[in-house]
Amino acid sequence: SQTIHQWPATLVQPVGSPLSLECTVEGTSNPNLYWYRQAAGRGLQLLFYSVGIGQISSEVPQNLSASRPQDRQFILSSKKLLLSDSGFYLCAWSKTGQPGANVLTFGAGSRLTVL
Amino acid sequence: AQSVSQHNHHVILSEAASLELGCNYSYGGTVNLFWYVQYPGQHLQLLLKYFSGDPLVKGIKGFEAEFIKSKFSFNLRKPSVQWSDTAEYFCAVGSPNFGNEKLTFGTGTRLTIIP
């Protein structure tokens, strides 16, 4: 069966420091991978998605970047964190092709607090 | 761009009451529709989905949703709620016309069931 791992679960970082959140998927190959940010009252905002190694699509301009160095690994990064980067970040995966590409399986999330 | 509206931000019900959570989307083409649920302390998970066919779809734990194309709606229902249904519920829409990988979420509805 497929599993998705996301870490760290909780992170407190000072403004201006770098960020690296990691996500890996097991039990499948060539998944679509996603980073969402969940904010209270604002739902889930799609930040990045990837359909393959090295292929990253950004949905909103921001202080963050994503990379996919391996088929089942997705990394969310920042060189210098801002206060506004605080939030709950969710990694997700889906199968390729319609309609399976729309059925997401989410990780446990990473709560980032920038002070 | 497509959007999803969930007009009920917080719903409070007593056990055994009937539930209907509203969801409206803005896209007029072919859509895939979803309800995701996040129980306290748990991962976001799929509750039910609609791809095609019978517009009344049934999900886990006695939930159902009806796709009404003319109203651009996909409301979630349950005839008799239980305390364990306390959670946050998210409606989402995807379409092959958006790009296979993109899923747009609503802002969520927090459901509190009073024993």
Short mmCIF file of C-alpha atoms in Angstrom, two decimals:
data_model
loop_
_atom_site.label_atom_id
_atom_site.label_comp_id
_atom_site.label_asym_id
_atom_site.label_seq_id
_atom_site.Cartn_x
_atom_site.Cartn_y
_atom_site.Cartn_z
CA SER A 1 0.00 0.00 0.00
CA GLN A 2 1.04 3.58 -0.52
CA THR A 3 2.22 5.79 2.31
CA ILE A 4 3.26 9.40 2.48
CA HIS A 5 5.72 10.79 5.00
CA GLN A 6 6.23 14.42 5.79
CA TRP A 7 8.71 16.00 8.18
CA PRO A 8 9.37 17.76 10.39
CA ALA A 9 5.94 17.82 11.99
CA THR A 10 6.63 21.07 13.81
CA LEU A 11 9.17 23.77 13.15
CA VAL A 12 9.90 27.11 14.78
CA GLN A 13 12.25 29.32 12.81
CA PRO A 14 13.45 32.92 13.09
CA VAL A 15 12.70 35.44 10.37
CA GLY A 16 15.38 35.34 7.70
CA SER A 17 16.41 31.76 8.31
CA PRO A 18 16.20 29.05 5.63
CA LEU A 19 13.52 26.37 5.41
CA SER A 20 13.41 22.83 4.19
CA LEU A 21 10.32 20.62 4.48
CA GLU A 22 10.54 17.15 3.04
CA CYS A 23 7.95 14.74 1.73
CA THR A 24 8.37 11.20 0.45
CA VAL A 25 5.91 8.72 -0.97
CA GLU A 26 6.25 4.95 -0.84
CA GLY A 27 4.49 2.19 -2.69
CA THR A 28 3.90 3.95 -5.99
CA SER A 29 5.89 5.29 -8.90
CA ASN A 30 5.69 8.50 -10.91
CA PRO A 31 3.12 10.14 -8.63
CA ASN A 32 1.92 13.70 -8.95
CA LEU A 33 3.17 15.57 -5.89
CA TYR A 34 1.75 18.69 -4.27
CA TRP A 35 2.44 21.26 -1.59
CA TYR A 36 -0.57 23.00 -0.06
CA ARG A 37 -0.76 25.57 2.69
CA GLN A 38 -3.72 25.47 5.07
CA ALA A 39 -4.69 28.65 6.87
CA ALA A 40 -7.64 29.06 9.21
CA GLY A 41 -10.64 30.41 7.35
CA ARG A 42 -8.82 30.33 4.04
CA GLY A 43 -8.94 26.66 3.14
CA LEU A 44 -6.17 24.94 1.27
CA GLN A 45 -4.04 26.93 -1.11
CA LEU A 46 -2.10 25.05 -3.76
CA LEU A 47 1.51 26.25 -3.72
CA PHE A 48 3.34 23.87 -6.05
CA TYR A 49 2.75 20.68 -7.93
CA SER A 50 4.98 18.33 -9.85
CA VAL A 51 4.23 15.73 -12.50
CA GLY A 52 7.77 14.38 -12.68
CA ILE A 53 11.39 14.71 -11.57
CA GLY A 54 12.58 18.26 -11.97
CA GLN A 55 9.16 19.47 -13.16
CA ILE A 56 7.69 22.06 -10.82
CA SER A 57 4.66 24.28 -11.38
CA SER A 58 4.10 27.23 -9.09
CA GLU A 59 0.60 28.43 -8.43
CA VAL A 60 1.22 31.63 -6.51
CA PRO A 61 4.19 33.98 -6.39
CA GLN A 62 5.80 33.77 -3.00
CA ASN A 63 8.91 33.43 -0.93
CA LEU A 64 8.96 29.66 -1.28
CA SER A 65 10.31 27.20 -3.83
CA ALA A 66 9.92 23.49 -4.45
CA SER A 67 12.13 20.79 -5.87
CA ARG A 68 11.72 17.17 -6.86
CA PRO A 69 15.15 15.59 -6.90
CA GLN A 70 13.81 12.04 -7.00
CA ASP A 71 10.62 10.44 -8.27
CA ARG A 72 9.00 10.15 -4.86
CA GLN A 73 10.61 13.04 -3.02
CA PHE A 74 9.26 16.58 -2.88
CA ILE A 75 10.94 19.39 -0.97
CA LEU A 76 9.61 22.81 0.00
CA SER A 77 12.28 25.43 0.64
CA SER A 78 12.94 29.02 1.38
CA LYS A 79 16.20 30.95 1.51
CA LYS A 80 14.87 33.56 3.94
CA LEU A 81 11.65 33.05 5.86
CA LEU A 82 9.12 35.81 6.38
CA LEU A 83 6.60 36.11 9.19
CA SER A 84 3.87 35.55 6.61
CA ASP A 85 5.29 32.11 5.81
CA SER A 86 3.91 30.78 9.08
CA GLY A 87 1.25 28.16 8.51
CA PHE A 88 0.39 24.53 8.15
CA TYR A 89 1.94 22.90 5.10
CA LEU A 90 0.53 19.77 3.59
CA CYS A 91 2.18 17.45 1.11
CA ALA A 92 -0.03 15.26 -1.05
CA TRP A 93 0.25 12.79 -3.88
CA SER A 94 -2.06 11.49 -6.58
CA LYS A 95 -1.94 9.07 -9.46
CA THR A 96 -1.29 10.41 -12.93
CA GLY A 97 -4.05 10.71 -15.51
CA GLN A 98 -7.68 11.74 -15.13
CA PRO A 99 -9.64 11.34 -13.00
CA GLY A 100 -7.20 9.75 -10.61
CA ALA A 101 -4.99 12.79 -10.70
CA ASN A 102 -7.62 14.64 -8.71
CA VAL A 103 -7.80 12.14 -5.87
CA LEU A 104 -5.29 13.36 -3.33
CA THR A 105 -3.75 11.53 -0.41
CA PHE A 106 -2.36 13.92 2.18
CA GLY A 107 0.49 13.71 4.62
CA ALA A 108 0.19 14.60 8.28
CA GLY A 109 1.36 18.16 7.70
CA SER A 110 4.15 20.41 8.99
CA ARG A 111 3.35 23.34 11.24
CA LEU A 112 5.76 26.19 10.66
CA THR A 113 5.98 29.13 13.02
CA VAL A 114 8.21 32.01 11.99
CA LEU A 115 9.14 34.36 14.85
CA ALA B 1 -10.16 30.85 -12.80
CA GLN B 2 -12.25 28.29 -11.02
CA SER B 3 -13.37 28.87 -7.44
CA VAL B 4 -15.22 26.97 -4.74
CA SER B 5 -17.52 28.57 -2.18
CA GLN B 6 -18.49 27.08 1.13
CA HIS B 7 -20.85 29.53 2.73
CA ASN B 8 -21.14 27.83 6.11
CA HIS B 9 -17.98 28.56 8.06
CA HIS B 10 -19.04 26.94 11.32
CA VAL B 11 -22.03 24.71 11.85
CA ILE B 12 -23.15 23.48 15.26
CA LEU B 13 -25.66 20.65 15.51
CA SER B 14 -26.97 18.27 18.10
CA GLU B 15 -26.56 14.55 17.67
CA ALA B 16 -29.19 12.94 15.41
CA ALA B 17 -29.85 16.22 13.60
CA SER B 18 -29.75 16.25 9.81
CA LEU B 19 -26.82 17.89 8.07
CA GLU B 20 -26.42 19.74 4.82
CA LEU B 21 -23.23 21.63 3.99
CA GLY B 22 -23.28 23.85 0.94
CA CYS B 23 -20.70 23.86 -1.83
CA ASN B 24 -20.82 25.88 -5.04
CA TYR B 25 -18.20 26.08 -7.76
CA SER B 26 -17.71 28.49 -10.58
CA TYR B 27 -16.65 26.39 -13.56
CA GLY B 28 -19.14 25.43 -16.30
CA GLY B 29 -17.22 22.63 -17.98
CA THR B 30 -16.55 19.03 -17.04
CA VAL B 31 -15.78 18.76 -13.34
CA ASN B 32 -14.67 16.22 -10.79
CA LEU B 33 -16.06 17.02 -7.35
CA PHE B 34 -14.87 16.01 -3.91
CA TRP B 35 -15.50 16.32 -0.22
CA TYR B 36 -12.51 15.90 2.06
CA VAL B 37 -12.70 15.70 5.84
CA GLN B 38 -10.19 16.43 8.56
CA TYR B 39 -11.01 14.92 11.94
CA PRO B 40 -9.29 16.48 14.95
CA GLY B 41 -5.65 15.40 15.03
CA GLN B 42 -5.92 13.36 11.84
CA HIS B 43 -4.86 13.63 8.21
CA LEU B 44 -7.09 15.25 5.64
CA GLN B 45 -8.86 12.36 3.94
CA LEU B 46 -11.28 11.75 1.08
CA LEU B 47 -14.94 11.50 2.13
CA LEU B 48 -16.52 11.04 -1.29
CA LYS B 49 -16.06 11.90 -4.94
CA TYR B 50 -18.02 12.44 -8.13
CA PHE B 51 -16.54 11.84 -11.56
CA SER B 52 -19.55 11.00 -13.75
CA GLY B 53 -22.79 9.02 -13.80
CA ASP B 54 -25.29 9.04 -10.96
CA PRO B 55 -25.24 12.56 -9.50
CA LEU B 56 -26.00 11.22 -6.04
CA VAL B 57 -22.83 9.76 -4.60
CA LYS B 58 -22.36 7.97 -1.34
CA GLY B 59 -19.25 8.11 0.77
CA ILE B 60 -17.95 6.75 4.01
CA LYS B 61 -19.75 6.99 7.35
CA GLY B 62 -23.20 7.54 5.88
CA PHE B 63 -22.41 10.74 4.02
CA GLU B 64 -23.76 11.51 0.57
CA ALA B 65 -23.55 14.40 -1.86
CA GLU B 66 -25.62 15.45 -4.83
CA PHE B 67 -24.19 17.05 -7.95
CA ILE B 68 -26.68 19.53 -9.42
CA LYS B 69 -25.10 20.81 -12.61
CA SER B 70 -27.66 23.56 -13.19
CA LYS B 71 -26.91 25.01 -9.76
CA PHE B 72 -23.14 24.40 -9.87
CA SER B 73 -23.55 22.74 -6.49
CA PHE B 74 -22.30 19.66 -4.69
CA ASN B 75 -23.86 19.78 -1.24
CA LEU B 76 -22.92 17.28 1.44
CA ARG B 77 -25.66 15.59 3.46
CA LYS B 78 -26.11 13.18 6.29
CA PRO B 79 -29.55 12.31 7.69
CA SER B 80 -28.43 11.85 11.30
CA VAL B 81 -25.09 13.13 12.58
CA GLN B 82 -23.02 11.65 15.36
CA TRP B 83 -20.60 13.25 17.79
CA SER B 84 -17.76 11.57 15.86
CA ASP B 85 -18.65 13.64 12.78
CA THR B 86 -17.10 16.67 14.44
CA ALA B 87 -14.47 17.74 11.93
CA GLU B 88 -13.62 20.25 9.24
CA TYR B 89 -15.08 19.56 5.81
CA PHE B 90 -13.62 20.79 2.54
CA CYS B 91 -15.25 20.82 -0.86
CA ALA B 92 -12.96 20.67 -3.90
CA VAL B 93 -13.25 20.77 -7.67
CA GLY B 94 -10.96 19.56 -10.40
CA SER B 95 -11.27 19.26 -14.16
CA PRO B 96 -9.30 17.91 -17.07
CA ASN B 97 -9.64 21.39 -18.50
CA PHE B 98 -7.74 22.95 -15.60
CA GLY B 99 -4.83 20.69 -16.10
CA ASN B 100 -5.02 17.17 -14.81
CA GLU B 101 -3.27 17.89 -11.58
CA LYS B 102 -5.01 20.93 -10.14
CA LEU B 103 -7.62 20.71 -7.44
CA THR B 104 -9.20 23.85 -6.03
CA PHE B 105 -10.48 23.76 -2.46
CA GLY B 106 -13.09 25.76 -0.64
CA THR B 107 -12.36 27.52 2.64
CA GLY B 108 -13.83 24.70 4.69
CA THR B 109 -16.72 24.28 7.10
CA ARG B 110 -16.09 23.46 10.72
CA LEU B 111 -18.76 21.10 12.03
CA THR B 112 -19.29 20.75 15.76
CA ILE B 113 -21.67 18.08 17.02
CA ILE B 114 -23.02 18.51 20.53
CA PRO B 115 -23.74 15.23 22.34
#
